[in-house]
Amino acid sequence: KAPPLRVATLQTQHVTQDTMSLVNFSACLARRYAAAYEARPIQTAVTSGVVIKTGADVFGQLFLERRPLDTRRTLAMAVFSASIGGYGNYVFIREASKLASAAGGARGALAAAGADVLAYGPLVYLPAYTLAMGAAANRSLSDAAMTLRRQWREATACSVAILGPAQAVNFSVVPYGLRLPFMLGAAFVYNAALSSINLRALSASS
């Protein structure tokens, strides 16, 4: 029987090896994604948006709202994710990166984050999201507008709280080729919360 110290040492070595394997795998995956983004930025952005944002809405339906999966809503979210969540976010990352570079340093990162949560999010992303979810629920444009008014303040505050700090980090330390998946990772949390906010606003508009 091995001494306790020897057992503890072996366990520590196994944990270290597993951790290094995970780090190496993550680094390899990041390099592959960055290469794909550089070679085919729009296709990579659209695919990433559909997978992550639609996944966030499915997560919100099943685990936050605790309701059966609404396939019509999921399909609407996939279309929205391909257009605004994928291509739209690609354009935003490209232009916001120019803004961050021009301003430089922490000021540039904060300017890019502010452009997201104070302009792009509330004026482009949120209205398009509300329209897509309203269409999935067979709501009229007037109903969608009412829903947007009901949820705008809460959704924007949620965006500032979640995406503001994430985008500040994103535009300060994350390489350009990985900024979109980093943004989408933070948006996974935001979209899961947004699905619940939107459901409450839709219900109140009924």
C-alpha positions as a Python dict, from the first residue, in 0.01 Angstrom:
ca = {
    (1, 'K'): (0, 0, 0),
    (2, 'A'): (143, 339, -107),
    (3, 'P'): (214, 596, 166),
    (4, 'P'): (-47, 875, 195),
    (5, 'L'): (209, 1135, 84),
    (6, 'R'): (286, 935, -231),
    (7, 'V'): (-87, 898, -309),
    (8, 'A'): (-141, 1271, -263),
    (9, 'T'): (155, 1346, -492),
    (10, 'L'): (21, 1118, -764),
    (11, 'Q'): (-325, 1272, -740),
    (12, 'T'): (-175, 1621, -770),
    (13, 'Q'): (22, 1512, -1076),
    (14, 'H'): (-292, 1372, -1239),
    (15, 'V'): (-487, 1693, -1171),
    (16, 'T'): (-201, 1902, -1311),
    (17, 'Q'): (-181, 1685, -1625),
    (18, 'D'): (-558, 1706, -1676),
    (19, 'T'): (-549, 2083, -1630),
    (20, 'M'): (-265, 2123, -1880),
    (21, 'S'): (-447, 1902, -2129),
    (22, 'L'): (-757, 2121, -2098),
    (23, 'V'): (-549, 2438, -2137),
    (24, 'N'): (-373, 2299, -2445),
    (25, 'F'): (-704, 2190, -2598),
    (26, 'S'): (-858, 2533, -2533),
    (27, 'A'): (-556, 2709, -2684),
    (28, 'C'): (-570, 2484, -2991),
    (29, 'L'): (-942, 2547, -3031),
    (30, 'A'): (-889, 2923, -2999),
    (31, 'R'): (-617, 2917, -3265),
    (32, 'R'): (-837, 2719, -3502),
    (33, 'Y'): (-1131, 2954, -3448),
    (34, 'A'): (-914, 3262, -3502),
    (35, 'A'): (-779, 3111, -3824),
    (36, 'A'): (-1132, 3032, -3946),
    (37, 'Y'): (-1247, 3383, -3856),
    (38, 'E'): (-957, 3536, -4047),
    (39, 'A'): (-1018, 3317, -4353),
    (40, 'R'): (-1400, 3336, -4360),
    (41, 'P'): (-1512, 3604, -4113),
    (42, 'I'): (-1877, 3637, -4219),
    (43, 'Q'): (-1947, 3262, -4242),
    (44, 'T'): (-1775, 3203, -3908),
    (45, 'A'): (-1964, 3490, -3744),
    (46, 'V'): (-2303, 3373, -3872),
    (47, 'T'): (-2243, 3013, -3764),
    (48, 'S'): (-2124, 3125, -3421),
    (49, 'G'): (-2424, 3352, -3377),
    (50, 'V'): (-2675, 3081, -3467),
    (51, 'V'): (-2517, 2819, -3240),
    (52, 'I'): (-2459, 3036, -2933),
    (53, 'K'): (-2757, 3272, -2940),
    (54, 'T'): (-3013, 3009, -3037),
    (55, 'G'): (-2865, 2787, -2768),
    (56, 'A'): (-2908, 3068, -2516),
    (57, 'D'): (-3275, 3108, -2606),
    (58, 'V'): (-3334, 2732, -2581),
    (59, 'F'): (-3163, 2736, -2241),
    (60, 'G'): (-3386, 3025, -2134),
    (61, 'Q'): (-3703, 2846, -2245),
    (62, 'L'): (-3622, 2514, -2080),
    (63, 'F'): (-3447, 2617, -1759),
    (64, 'L'): (-3543, 2977, -1679),
    (65, 'E'): (-3899, 2988, -1809),
    (66, 'R'): (-3946, 2613, -1742),
    (67, 'R'): (-4172, 2560, -2041),
    (68, 'P'): (-4179, 2313, -2332),
    (69, 'L'): (-3956, 2408, -2624),
    (70, 'D'): (-4135, 2643, -2865),
    (71, 'T'): (-4000, 2536, -3206),
    (72, 'R'): (-4151, 2836, -3386),
    (73, 'R'): (-3975, 3072, -3148),
    (74, 'T'): (-3651, 2873, -3179),
    (75, 'L'): (-3661, 2898, -3559),
    (76, 'A'): (-3729, 3272, -3536),
    (77, 'M'): (-3434, 3303, -3300),
    (78, 'A'): (-3212, 3113, -3544),
    (79, 'V'): (-3300, 3358, -3824),
    (80, 'F'): (-3241, 3653, -3592),
    (81, 'S'): (-2912, 3500, -3476),
    (82, 'A'): (-2787, 3455, -3832),
    (83, 'S'): (-2867, 3814, -3928),
    (84, 'I'): (-2824, 4038, -3623),
    (85, 'G'): (-2652, 3796, -3386),
    (86, 'G'): (-2405, 3680, -3651),
    (87, 'Y'): (-2354, 3929, -3932),
    (88, 'G'): (-2464, 4230, -3729),
    (89, 'N'): (-2226, 4146, -3446),
    (90, 'Y'): (-1946, 4088, -3699),
    (91, 'V'): (-1993, 4441, -3834),
    (92, 'F'): (-2013, 4583, -3482),
    (93, 'I'): (-1692, 4408, -3371),
    (94, 'R'): (-1513, 4532, -3682),
    (95, 'E'): (-1619, 4895, -3637),
    (96, 'A'): (-1591, 4899, -3258),
    (97, 'S'): (-1237, 4759, -3285),
    (98, 'K'): (-1147, 5056, -3505),
    (99, 'L'): (-1295, 5288, -3242),
    (100, 'A'): (-1101, 5116, -2963),
    (101, 'S'): (-776, 5135, -3160),
    (102, 'A'): (-826, 5502, -3246),
    (103, 'A'): (-893, 5602, -2885),
    (104, 'G'): (-634, 5361, -2745),
    (105, 'G'): (-590, 5192, -2408),
    (106, 'A'): (-860, 5178, -2144),
    (107, 'R'): (-1039, 5475, -2299),
    (108, 'G'): (-1076, 5289, -2627),
    (109, 'A'): (-1204, 4973, -2459),
    (110, 'L'): (-1462, 5172, -2261),
    (111, 'A'): (-1568, 5362, -2573),
    (112, 'A'): (-1626, 5036, -2760),
    (113, 'A'): (-1817, 4887, -2466),
    (114, 'G'): (-2027, 5202, -2441),
    (115, 'A'): (-2105, 5186, -2812),
    (116, 'D'): (-2247, 4839, -2755),
    (117, 'V'): (-2461, 4890, -2446),
    (118, 'L'): (-2570, 5248, -2517),
    (119, 'A'): (-2615, 5246, -2895),
    (120, 'Y'): (-2594, 4915, -3080),
    (121, 'G'): (-2776, 4713, -2816),
    (122, 'P'): (-3078, 4933, -2736),
    (123, 'L'): (-3117, 5086, -3084),
    (124, 'V'): (-3045, 4789, -3314),
    (125, 'Y'): (-3018, 4457, -3132),
    (126, 'L'): (-3311, 4488, -2889),
    (127, 'P'): (-3569, 4617, -3144),
    (128, 'A'): (-3472, 4343, -3392),
    (129, 'Y'): (-3491, 4079, -3119),
    (130, 'T'): (-3834, 4202, -3005),
    (131, 'L'): (-3964, 4200, -3363),
    (132, 'A'): (-3838, 3845, -3419),
    (133, 'M'): (-3993, 3716, -3097),
    (134, 'G'): (-4318, 3901, -3172),
    (135, 'A'): (-4335, 3741, -3517),
    (136, 'A'): (-4279, 3400, -3360),
    (137, 'A'): (-4572, 3467, -3125),
    (138, 'N'): (-4797, 3588, -3412),
    (139, 'R'): (-4804, 3942, -3271),
    (140, 'S'): (-4867, 4254, -3478),
    (141, 'L'): (-4612, 4533, -3522),
    (142, 'S'): (-4805, 4748, -3276),
    (143, 'D'): (-4790, 4468, -3018),
    (144, 'A'): (-4417, 4429, -3081),
    (145, 'A'): (-4371, 4804, -3030),
    (146, 'M'): (-4564, 4786, -2703),
    (147, 'T'): (-4351, 4493, -2590),
    (148, 'L'): (-4035, 4687, -2675),
    (149, 'R'): (-4151, 4983, -2467),
    (150, 'R'): (-4233, 4758, -2173),
    (151, 'Q'): (-3902, 4575, -2170),
    (152, 'W'): (-3663, 4841, -2302),
    (153, 'R'): (-3550, 4983, -1968),
    (154, 'E'): (-3502, 4648, -1794),
    (155, 'A'): (-3336, 4490, -2097),
    (156, 'T'): (-3100, 4784, -2141),
    (157, 'A'): (-3006, 4779, -1771),
    (158, 'C'): (-2940, 4406, -1802),
    (159, 'S'): (-2720, 4472, -2106),
    (160, 'V'): (-2519, 4737, -1921),
    (161, 'A'): (-2470, 4506, -1622),
    (162, 'I'): (-2370, 4196, -1820),
    (163, 'L'): (-2226, 4312, -2152),
    (164, 'G'): (-2068, 4639, -2032),
    (165, 'P'): (-1789, 4484, -1821),
    (166, 'A'): (-1751, 4192, -2064),
    (167, 'Q'): (-1703, 4421, -2362),
    (168, 'A'): (-1456, 4639, -2174),
    (169, 'V'): (-1244, 4328, -2115),
    (170, 'N'): (-1307, 4211, -2470),
    (171, 'F'): (-1174, 4524, -2638),
    (172, 'S'): (-883, 4565, -2399),
    (173, 'V'): (-719, 4219, -2382),
    (174, 'V'): (-887, 3977, -2626),
    (175, 'P'): (-725, 3935, -2971),
    (176, 'Y'): (-935, 4057, -3264),
    (177, 'G'): (-999, 3708, -3402),
    (178, 'L'): (-1152, 3596, -3072),
    (179, 'R'): (-1359, 3903, -2989),
    (180, 'L'): (-1675, 3774, -3153),
    (181, 'P'): (-1691, 3441, -2960),
    (182, 'F'): (-1603, 3627, -2640),
    (183, 'M'): (-1888, 3871, -2707),
    (184, 'L'): (-2123, 3584, -2789),
    (185, 'G'): (-2024, 3401, -2471),
    (186, 'A'): (-2128, 3703, -2264),
    (187, 'A'): (-2437, 3740, -2482),
    (188, 'F'): (-2534, 3380, -2398),
    (189, 'V'): (-2600, 3497, -2042),
    (190, 'Y'): (-2767, 3816, -2163),
    (191, 'N'): (-2992, 3636, -2412),
    (192, 'A'): (-3100, 3380, -2154),
    (193, 'A'): (-3208, 3667, -1929),
    (194, 'L'): (-3358, 3858, -2221),
    (195, 'S'): (-3581, 3565, -2316),
    (196, 'S'): (-3745, 3583, -1972),
    (197, 'I'): (-3776, 3963, -1984),
    (198, 'N'): (-3935, 3939, -2330),
    (199, 'L'): (-4179, 3672, -2218),
    (200, 'R'): (-4301, 3887, -1930),
    (201, 'A'): (-4338, 4188, -2161),
    (202, 'L'): (-4529, 3982, -2418),
    (203, 'S'): (-4760, 3853, -2147),
    (204, 'A'): (-4822, 4206, -2019),
    (205, 'S'): (-4903, 4322, -2373),
    (206, 'S'): (-5164, 4049, -2422),
}
